[in-house]
Short mmCIF file of C-alpha atoms in Angstrom, two decimals:
data_model
loop_
_atom_site.label_atom_id
_atom_site.label_comp_id
_atom_site.label_asym_id
_atom_site.label_seq_id
_atom_site.Cartn_x
_atom_site.Cartn_y
_atom_site.Cartn_z
CA MET A 288 34.82 14.34 -2.67
CA SER A 289 34.48 18.44 -3.48
CA GLU A 290 32.96 20.95 -0.94
CA ARG A 291 29.87 21.01 -3.46
CA HIS A 292 29.42 17.92 -4.16
CA ALA A 293 29.73 16.96 -0.26
CA GLU A 294 27.08 19.57 0.19
CA SER A 295 24.68 17.99 -2.50
CA VAL A 296 24.30 14.51 -0.99
CA HIS A 297 24.22 16.04 2.41
CA VAL A 298 21.07 17.95 1.78
CA GLY A 299 19.49 15.31 -0.30
CA SER A 300 20.07 12.48 2.02
CA GLY A 301 19.81 14.11 5.35
CA ALA A 302 23.81 13.00 6.29
CA GLU A 303 25.31 14.98 7.63
CA PRO A 304 29.46 15.68 6.19
CA SER A 305 32.17 13.67 8.70
CA GLY A 306 33.57 16.40 10.56
CA ALA A 307 30.93 18.83 10.52
CA PRO A 308 30.57 21.01 13.57
CA ARG A 309 27.41 20.91 15.77
CA SER A 310 27.42 24.74 16.83
CA SER A 311 24.66 26.73 16.84
CA ASN A 312 25.96 29.07 14.55
CA SER A 313 27.21 26.19 12.17
CA SER A 314 25.79 25.12 8.79
CA ALA A 315 25.40 22.29 10.55
CA SER A 316 22.82 23.86 12.68
CA ARG A 317 20.65 25.22 9.74
CA PRO A 318 17.63 23.39 7.92
CA ARG A 319 18.83 20.32 6.04
CA VAL A 320 15.93 20.10 4.34
CA PRO A 321 15.36 23.69 2.58
CA ARG A 322 11.65 23.68 1.70
CA ARG A 323 12.68 24.50 -2.35
CA ARG A 324 13.86 20.65 -2.38
CA TRP A 325 10.98 19.02 -0.48
CA ILE A 326 9.70 17.50 -3.70
CA ALA A 327 12.43 15.70 -4.01
CA LEU A 328 11.90 14.11 -1.02
CA LEU A 329 8.47 12.81 -1.94
CA GLY A 330 8.34 9.36 -3.72
CA PRO A 331 8.10 6.42 -0.69
CA ALA A 332 4.12 6.53 -0.31
CA PHE A 333 3.60 6.99 -3.79
CA VAL A 334 5.53 3.61 -4.56
CA ALA A 335 3.57 2.66 -1.38
CA SER A 336 0.56 3.96 -2.64
CA ILE A 337 0.69 1.51 -5.85
CA ALA A 338 -0.61 -1.32 -2.90
CA TYR A 339 -4.04 0.68 -2.63
CA VAL A 340 -4.50 0.50 -6.60
CA ASP A 341 -4.08 -3.11 -6.98
CA PRO A 342 -6.56 -5.49 -8.80
CA GLY A 343 -7.85 -6.59 -5.74
CA ASN A 344 -8.76 -3.13 -5.13
CA VAL A 345 -10.68 -3.75 -8.53
CA ALA A 346 -12.34 -6.74 -8.07
CA SER A 347 -13.55 -5.53 -4.26
CA ASN A 348 -14.60 -2.06 -6.03
CA LEU A 349 -16.40 -3.20 -9.14
CA SER A 350 -18.42 -6.06 -6.98
CA ALA A 351 -19.23 -3.32 -4.19
CA GLY A 352 -20.94 -1.23 -6.61
CA ALA A 353 -22.55 -3.10 -9.49
CA GLU A 354 -23.92 -5.34 -6.28
CA TYR A 355 -25.04 -2.78 -3.51
CA GLY A 356 -24.64 0.74 -5.68
CA TYR A 357 -23.63 3.82 -3.89
CA LEU A 358 -24.06 1.38 -0.09
CA LEU A 359 -20.11 0.98 0.51
CA VAL A 360 -18.67 4.59 -0.72
CA TRP A 361 -18.50 4.92 3.39
CA VAL A 362 -16.15 2.26 3.64
CA LEU A 363 -13.87 3.51 0.86
CA VAL A 364 -13.56 6.68 1.98
CA LEU A 365 -13.04 5.73 5.70
CA ALA A 366 -10.72 3.71 5.04
CA ASN A 367 -8.59 5.64 3.22
CA LEU A 368 -8.74 8.45 6.38
CA MET A 369 -7.30 5.29 8.13
CA ALA A 370 -4.70 4.61 5.69
CA VAL A 371 -3.41 8.16 5.49
CA LEU A 372 -2.78 8.14 9.36
CA VAL A 373 -1.68 4.63 9.48
CA GLN A 374 1.10 4.95 6.55
CA TYR A 375 2.48 8.57 7.80
CA LEU A 376 3.01 6.69 11.10
CA SER A 377 4.90 3.71 9.28
CA ALA A 378 7.37 6.66 7.82
CA LYS A 379 7.52 8.36 11.30
CA LEU A 380 8.81 5.56 12.60
CA ALA A 381 11.36 4.83 9.98
CA VAL A 382 12.36 8.64 9.76
CA VAL A 383 12.85 8.78 13.55
CA THR A 384 14.41 5.65 14.17
CA GLY A 385 15.99 4.48 10.80
CA GLU A 386 14.46 1.24 11.34
CA SER A 387 11.85 -0.21 9.18
CA LEU A 388 8.86 -1.90 11.50
CA PRO A 389 10.04 -5.23 10.37
CA ASP A 390 13.35 -4.72 12.10
CA LEU A 391 11.73 -3.27 15.44
CA LEU A 392 9.42 -6.42 15.94
CA GLY A 393 12.30 -8.64 14.91
CA ALA A 394 14.78 -7.18 17.30
CA ARG A 395 12.00 -6.84 20.51
CA MET A 396 10.64 -10.53 19.98
CA ARG A 397 11.29 -13.66 21.47
CA ARG A 398 11.94 -16.48 18.61
CA GLY A 399 8.84 -18.46 19.25
CA PRO A 400 6.49 -15.24 18.44
CA ARG A 401 8.74 -13.77 16.15
CA LEU A 402 8.56 -16.65 13.78
CA LEU A 403 4.71 -16.89 14.28
CA PHE A 404 4.37 -12.95 13.39
CA TRP A 405 6.51 -14.04 10.39
CA ALA A 406 4.33 -16.77 9.33
CA GLN A 407 1.21 -14.71 8.91
CA ALA A 408 2.83 -11.77 7.72
CA GLU A 409 4.10 -14.27 4.82
CA ILE A 410 0.40 -15.58 4.51
CA VAL A 411 -0.34 -12.25 3.94
CA ALA A 412 2.37 -11.28 1.11
CA ALA A 413 1.09 -14.46 -0.39
CA ALA A 414 -2.44 -13.26 -0.91
CA THR A 415 -0.76 -10.04 -1.89
CA ASP A 416 1.17 -11.39 -4.40
CA LEU A 417 -1.67 -13.62 -5.84
CA ALA A 418 -4.07 -11.16 -6.35
CA GLU A 419 -1.84 -8.81 -8.13
CA VAL A 420 -0.06 -11.64 -10.69
CA VAL A 421 -4.39 -12.96 -11.25
CA GLY A 422 -5.02 -9.34 -11.62
CA GLY A 423 -1.97 -8.89 -14.27
CA ALA A 424 -2.81 -12.08 -15.97
CA ILE A 425 -6.73 -11.09 -16.27
CA ALA A 426 -5.87 -7.69 -17.82
CA LEU A 427 -3.48 -9.34 -20.62
CA HIS A 428 -6.29 -12.08 -21.72
CA ILE A 429 -8.78 -9.30 -22.01
CA LEU A 430 -6.46 -7.52 -24.31
CA PHE A 431 -4.86 -10.20 -25.75
CA GLY A 432 -7.03 -13.35 -25.36
CA MET A 433 -3.94 -14.28 -23.56
CA PRO A 434 -4.65 -18.17 -21.64
CA MET A 435 -4.49 -16.99 -17.89
CA LEU A 436 -1.55 -19.69 -16.73
CA TRP A 437 0.74 -17.86 -19.38
CA GLY A 438 -0.57 -14.21 -18.35
CA GLY A 439 0.79 -15.21 -14.81
CA VAL A 440 4.50 -15.89 -15.59
CA LEU A 441 4.30 -13.27 -18.49
CA VAL A 442 3.37 -10.98 -15.22
CA GLY A 443 6.07 -12.68 -13.39
CA VAL A 444 8.59 -12.02 -15.90
CA VAL A 445 8.16 -8.23 -16.02
CA SER A 446 7.93 -7.80 -12.53
CA MET A 447 11.45 -9.33 -12.00
CA VAL A 448 12.40 -6.53 -14.57
CA LEU A 449 11.26 -3.73 -12.94
CA LEU A 450 12.99 -5.60 -9.43
CA ALA A 451 16.11 -5.44 -11.34
CA VAL A 452 16.51 -1.73 -11.07
CA GLN A 453 15.71 -2.27 -7.82
CA ASN A 454 18.19 -4.77 -7.11
CA GLY A 455 20.49 -2.03 -9.02
CA ARG A 456 20.88 0.08 -5.92
CA ASN A 457 18.47 3.13 -7.80
CA PRO A 458 15.70 3.74 -5.55
CA ARG A 459 14.96 6.78 -7.27
CA ARG A 460 14.55 5.29 -10.54
CA PHE A 461 12.61 2.32 -8.98
CA GLU A 462 10.20 5.10 -7.58
CA ALA A 463 10.11 7.08 -11.03
CA LEU A 464 9.26 3.81 -12.90
CA VAL A 465 6.34 2.84 -10.23
CA VAL A 466 5.57 6.23 -10.28
CA GLY A 467 5.03 6.35 -14.17
CA LEU A 468 2.36 2.98 -13.81
CA LEU A 469 0.99 4.85 -11.27
CA VAL A 470 -0.18 7.39 -13.83
CA VAL A 471 -1.33 4.93 -15.91
CA ILE A 472 -3.24 3.45 -13.44
CA THR A 473 -4.84 6.49 -12.67
CA ILE A 474 -6.17 7.29 -16.03
CA GLY A 475 -7.42 3.42 -16.55
CA PHE A 476 -9.17 3.34 -13.80
CA MET A 477 -10.55 6.70 -13.61
CA SER A 478 -11.24 6.99 -17.73
CA GLY A 479 -14.98 5.22 -16.85
CA LEU A 480 -15.66 7.55 -14.47
CA VAL A 481 -15.78 10.54 -17.20
CA VAL A 482 -18.33 9.53 -18.69
CA SER A 483 -21.06 8.03 -15.94
CA PRO A 484 -24.22 9.33 -14.88
CA VAL A 485 -23.06 9.26 -11.70
CA ASP A 486 -25.98 9.73 -8.85
CA TRP A 487 -23.99 12.41 -7.02
CA GLY A 488 -26.94 12.72 -4.38
CA ALA A 489 -27.81 8.65 -3.73
CA ALA A 490 -23.10 9.17 -3.97
CA SER A 491 -23.22 11.22 -1.08
CA GLU A 492 -25.86 9.41 1.09
CA GLY A 493 -23.87 6.67 0.96
CA LEU A 494 -21.45 8.54 2.96
CA ILE A 495 -23.66 7.10 5.84
CA PRO A 496 -22.10 3.90 7.22
CA ARG A 497 -24.47 0.92 6.95
CA PHE A 498 -24.97 -2.42 5.67
CA GLN A 499 -27.62 -4.33 3.64
CA ASP A 500 -26.66 -8.01 4.63
CA SER A 501 -24.19 -10.31 5.42
CA GLN A 502 -22.54 -10.15 1.62
CA SER A 503 -22.02 -6.35 2.09
CA VAL A 504 -20.31 -6.98 5.36
CA LEU A 505 -17.69 -9.59 3.76
CA LEU A 506 -17.65 -7.24 0.93
CA ALA A 507 -16.70 -4.16 3.07
CA ALA A 508 -13.87 -6.21 5.04
CA SER A 509 -12.64 -6.68 1.28
CA MET A 510 -12.74 -3.35 0.29
CA LEU A 511 -10.92 -2.56 3.96
CA GLY A 512 -8.06 -5.25 3.16
CA ALA A 513 -7.41 -3.86 -0.31
CA THR A 514 -7.45 -0.50 0.78
CA VAL A 515 -5.70 -0.47 4.66
CA MET A 516 -3.05 -2.87 3.22
CA PRO A 517 -0.53 -4.52 6.05
CA HIS A 518 2.43 -5.30 3.47
CA ALA A 519 1.81 -1.43 3.17
CA ILE A 520 2.57 -0.88 6.19
CA TYR A 521 5.58 -2.37 6.43
CA LEU A 522 6.86 -1.68 2.56
CA HIS A 523 6.65 2.06 3.56
CA SER A 524 8.92 2.54 6.83
CA ALA A 525 11.52 -0.25 4.56
CA LEU A 526 11.32 2.64 1.97
CA VAL A 527 11.31 5.58 4.15
CA ARG A 528 14.59 3.80 6.07
CA ASP A 529 16.55 3.40 2.70
CA ARG A 530 15.45 6.65 1.42
CA HIS A 531 16.62 8.75 4.59
CA GLY A 532 19.28 6.41 6.42
CA ARG A 533 20.05 6.87 10.21
CA PRO A 534 18.33 9.63 11.98
CA GLU A 535 22.22 10.18 13.91
CA SER A 536 23.55 11.41 10.96
CA ARG A 537 20.79 14.08 10.86
CA SER A 538 19.85 16.97 12.91
CA GLU A 539 16.34 16.92 15.09
CA THR A 540 15.77 20.28 12.43
CA THR A 541 16.37 17.75 9.57
CA THR A 542 14.41 15.62 11.08
CA SER A 543 11.06 17.77 11.77
CA ARG A 544 11.86 18.91 7.77
CA LEU A 545 11.72 15.37 6.85
CA LEU A 546 8.76 14.58 8.54
CA SER A 547 6.70 17.76 6.97
CA ALA A 548 8.39 16.65 3.40
CA THR A 549 6.32 12.91 4.47
CA ARG A 550 3.44 14.16 6.00
CA TRP A 551 2.89 15.78 1.92
CA ASP A 552 4.16 13.15 0.41
CA VAL A 553 1.61 10.31 2.30
CA VAL A 554 -1.71 12.99 1.61
CA LEU A 555 -1.02 13.72 -1.79
CA GLY A 556 -0.06 9.83 -2.70
CA LEU A 557 -3.13 8.30 -0.54
CA ILE A 558 -5.57 11.31 -2.29
CA ILE A 559 -4.55 9.63 -5.43
CA ALA A 560 -5.34 6.21 -4.58
CA GLY A 561 -8.29 7.08 -2.74
CA SER A 562 -10.04 9.12 -5.55
CA VAL A 563 -9.49 5.98 -7.85
CA ASN A 564 -10.48 3.59 -5.61
CA ILE A 565 -14.15 5.39 -4.92
CA GLY A 566 -14.12 6.53 -8.57
CA MET A 567 -14.23 2.69 -9.54
CA LEU A 568 -16.99 2.34 -6.82
CA LEU A 569 -19.10 4.82 -8.65
CA MET A 570 -18.63 3.69 -12.47
CA ALA A 571 -19.67 0.31 -11.26
CA ALA A 572 -22.62 1.79 -9.35
CA ALA A 573 -23.45 4.29 -12.06
CA SER A 574 -22.48 1.75 -15.28
CA LEU A 575 -23.21 -1.56 -14.29
CA PRO A 576 -26.11 -2.33 -11.82
CA GLY A 577 -28.10 -5.42 -12.93
CA VAL A 578 -25.91 -5.73 -16.01
CA GLU A 579 -24.96 -9.38 -16.19
CA GLY A 580 -21.25 -10.78 -15.87
CA THR A 581 -20.06 -8.23 -13.31
CA ASP A 582 -19.16 -10.35 -10.61
CA SER A 583 -16.11 -11.52 -12.57
CA ILE A 584 -13.30 -8.47 -13.72
CA GLU A 585 -12.94 -9.96 -17.12
CA GLY A 586 -17.22 -9.32 -17.20
CA ALA A 587 -16.87 -6.19 -15.53
CA ALA A 588 -14.52 -5.28 -18.38
CA ALA A 589 -16.79 -6.32 -21.08
CA ALA A 590 -19.42 -4.45 -19.56
CA ILE A 591 -17.24 -1.59 -19.79
CA SER A 592 -16.86 -1.47 -23.31
CA GLU A 593 -20.62 -2.59 -23.97
CA HIS A 594 -21.88 0.16 -22.06
CA LEU A 595 -19.40 3.39 -22.06
CA GLY A 596 -17.37 2.32 -25.23
CA PRO A 597 -14.44 0.05 -26.17
CA ALA A 598 -12.06 2.95 -25.54
CA VAL A 599 -13.12 3.39 -21.86
CA GLY A 600 -12.90 -0.78 -21.85
CA LEU A 601 -9.23 -0.90 -23.63
CA VAL A 602 -7.87 2.05 -21.39
CA PHE A 603 -9.27 0.01 -18.29
CA ALA A 604 -7.95 -3.13 -19.12
CA VAL A 605 -4.20 -0.85 -19.92
CA GLY A 606 -4.76 0.11 -15.78
CA LEU A 607 -5.36 -3.49 -14.82
CA LEU A 608 -2.32 -4.69 -17.00
CA ALA A 609 -0.19 -1.42 -14.62
CA SER A 610 -1.74 -2.54 -11.58
CA GLY A 611 -0.74 -6.18 -11.39
CA LEU A 612 2.81 -5.27 -13.19
CA ALA A 613 3.41 -2.54 -10.14
CA SER A 614 1.81 -3.78 -7.49
CA THR A 615 3.29 -7.19 -7.68
CA SER A 616 6.97 -5.70 -7.91
CA VAL A 617 6.23 -3.71 -4.90
CA GLY A 618 4.67 -6.44 -3.14
CA CYS A 619 7.60 -8.68 -3.74
CA TYR A 620 10.17 -5.84 -1.92
CA ALA A 621 7.78 -5.80 1.08
CA GLY A 622 8.01 -9.48 1.57
CA SER A 623 11.62 -8.88 1.35
CA ALA A 624 11.44 -6.13 3.59
CA ILE A 625 9.70 -8.62 6.18
CA MET A 626 11.85 -11.62 6.12
CA LYS A 627 14.72 -9.76 6.20
CA GLY A 628 13.33 -8.18 10.06
CA LEU A 629 11.94 -10.72 11.05
CA LEU A 630 13.91 -13.95 10.04
CA HIS A 631 17.52 -11.73 9.73
CA ILE A 632 17.52 -13.56 6.35
CA ARG A 633 18.23 -11.29 3.18
CA VAL A 634 16.64 -12.65 -0.04
CA PRO A 635 17.42 -11.62 -3.33
CA LEU A 636 15.01 -9.69 -4.53
CA LEU A 637 14.51 -11.71 -8.16
CA VAL A 638 14.94 -15.19 -6.42
CA ARG A 639 12.16 -14.47 -3.68
CA ARG A 640 10.39 -13.31 -7.52
CA ALA A 641 10.53 -16.45 -8.51
CA VAL A 642 9.65 -18.43 -5.81
CA THR A 643 6.46 -16.35 -4.63
CA LEU A 644 5.26 -16.66 -7.92
CA ILE A 645 4.42 -20.51 -7.93
CA PRO A 646 1.17 -19.89 -5.75
CA ALA A 647 -0.42 -17.62 -7.94
CA LEU A 648 0.27 -19.78 -10.84
CA LEU A 649 -1.07 -22.85 -9.54
CA VAL A 650 -4.56 -21.15 -8.65
CA LEU A 651 -4.27 -19.87 -12.64
CA GLY A 652 -3.49 -23.56 -13.49
CA ILE A 653 -5.99 -25.26 -11.56
CA GLY A 654 -8.67 -22.82 -12.59
CA TRP A 655 -10.26 -21.58 -10.01
CA ASP A 656 -12.70 -18.45 -10.64
CA PRO A 657 -10.01 -15.47 -10.46
CA THR A 658 -12.13 -12.75 -9.57
CA TRP A 659 -13.05 -14.61 -6.67
CA SER A 660 -10.00 -15.53 -5.84
CA LEU A 661 -9.10 -11.94 -5.60
CA VAL A 662 -11.85 -10.75 -3.33
CA ILE A 663 -11.25 -13.65 -0.92
CA SER A 664 -7.06 -12.42 -1.08
CA GLN A 665 -8.43 -9.29 0.33
CA VAL A 666 -9.92 -10.47 3.32
CA VAL A 667 -6.96 -12.29 4.26
CA LEU A 668 -5.36 -9.11 3.93
CA SER A 669 -8.03 -7.64 6.26
CA LEU A 670 -7.06 -10.19 9.00
CA GLY A 671 -3.77 -8.99 8.62
CA ILE A 672 -4.09 -5.21 9.32
CA PRO A 673 -4.07 -5.27 13.18
CA PHE A 674 -0.89 -7.01 13.22
CA ALA A 675 0.49 -4.62 11.49
CA ILE A 676 -1.22 -1.58 13.06
CA ILE A 677 -1.46 -2.55 16.35
CA PRO A 678 2.77 -2.68 17.35
CA LEU A 679 2.79 0.43 14.49
CA ALA A 680 0.54 2.28 16.97
CA ARG A 681 2.58 1.24 19.95
CA TYR A 682 6.20 1.75 19.00
CA THR A 683 5.11 5.67 17.74
CA ALA A 684 3.28 5.96 20.83
CA ASP A 685 6.67 4.64 22.90
CA ARG A 686 8.56 7.66 24.43
CA GLY A 687 11.62 5.89 24.58
CA LEU A 688 12.24 4.79 21.15
CA MET A 689 10.54 8.15 19.97
CA GLY A 690 11.98 10.46 21.70
CA ARG A 691 10.12 14.11 21.22
CA TRP A 692 8.49 13.05 18.13
CA THR A 693 6.30 10.21 19.84
CA ASN A 694 2.58 10.40 18.78
CA PRO A 695 0.21 13.53 20.71
CA TRP A 696 -2.66 12.07 22.70
CA VAL A 697 -4.48 12.85 19.86
CA VAL A 698 -3.02 10.93 17.49
CA ARG A 699 -2.64 8.10 20.28
CA VAL A 700 -6.41 7.76 20.27
CA LEU A 701 -6.84 7.88 16.59
CA ALA A 702 -4.77 5.21 15.96
CA LEU A 703 -6.29 3.19 18.79
CA VAL A 704 -9.53 3.85 17.50
CA VAL A 705 -8.99 2.75 13.89
CA ALA A 706 -7.15 -0.54 15.60
CA VAL A 707 -10.27 -1.56 17.59
CA ALA A 708 -12.75 -0.68 14.41
CA ILE A 709 -10.82 -2.83 11.99
CA VAL A 710 -10.15 -5.93 14.64
CA VAL A 711 -14.26 -5.72 15.01
CA LEU A 712 -14.91 -5.43 11.65
CA ASN A 713 -13.01 -8.63 11.03
CA VAL A 714 -14.31 -10.71 14.21
CA LEU A 715 -17.56 -10.34 12.56
CA LEU A 716 -15.82 -11.32 9.31
CA VAL A 717 -14.28 -14.89 11.17
CA VAL A 718 -17.98 -15.60 12.24
CA LEU A 719 -19.94 -14.76 9.60
CA THR A 720 -17.83 -16.91 7.52
CA VAL A 721 -17.82 -19.75 9.90
CA MET A 722 -21.28 -19.57 10.27
CA GLY A 723 -21.88 -19.94 6.29
CA GLU A 724 -24.01 -16.63 6.04
CA ALA A 725 -20.97 -14.86 4.25
#
């Protein structure tokens, strides 16, 4: 390998050339990731942020805006702030340890608890896949009148093509494809906001935390599950692990640079995702209150076309399709990382895609209400959040594991507050559901 090529690999991946000296005056002691190359390190958080703008978000956000107006804006703002903290901790764990969260859980848990943990994580992954395939099928039905079942099959096939890129050992190409779909999603879901008469005074009042009834609590939990998503926590750490490799191959200065770049990656990626979610709720609150049929995505799309114009409705449907295609591919990647870390089994992505497609196709074939299926899937995701965030907060606060990069006390407190808030909301959700009020 030429000297120039060796240096290129070294800077881009964070790895040090074999035999590089470690003295303070050598090139090995200088920063390995110059600021001018930070943009090349962006990507993992943008891929993970796809999980925050999947079709489940559409169902939850449109339902909340159409039914309660601006009341639950605060839920999305708070959830997105939580997501920034959680996703950064997930990426930080992988940068510092070189392991994903599922890897660490699989190595530190006894067999029984590990299998139980895997089971709940797989249920979360299945709920995620249900939302994404159903959402894509709804989009194909809106655009082309395609039967829902065949739409689900087509979404599954296209997602296999996207995953084949990842199987080709080219993560940057996969990231580029997913980020391209993220651009389409953003345009599709934000276009209606441009022509919506948003009441910004009422929207600002929506920043005050409050509920109206038990149904608003159920929707809030659904919105939370669609925003702070457990599979995105597992996924992000796996993406960063695959991108940056083992920490033993780099200096502490390089790790510091990587963490700085990671913070920018997370903030930028989630600003986009959070803006899209809030934009959908504002659009529904401004343009769809009292409109019949807005309790379903198909009805909401029809209402958008009728009240905001067919062009806006078409762009919205295209954004929904891009959301389903991108998020189902990313969700399958997350499920593979979960299985590999907790069961120590590596299943080819395309095989896993084929198997996990079955439950979603069954739902479509049976004919269950697709929009309600999406909302319920987000509630299931909300119930899985504590199982991901609690060990994440614990591991990133473990000095024996993280060394000098352990969380400072302020971050520890914030992580604890986030975990407690999520658990309390989920307990309330379960109580309301059992009592039959939700």
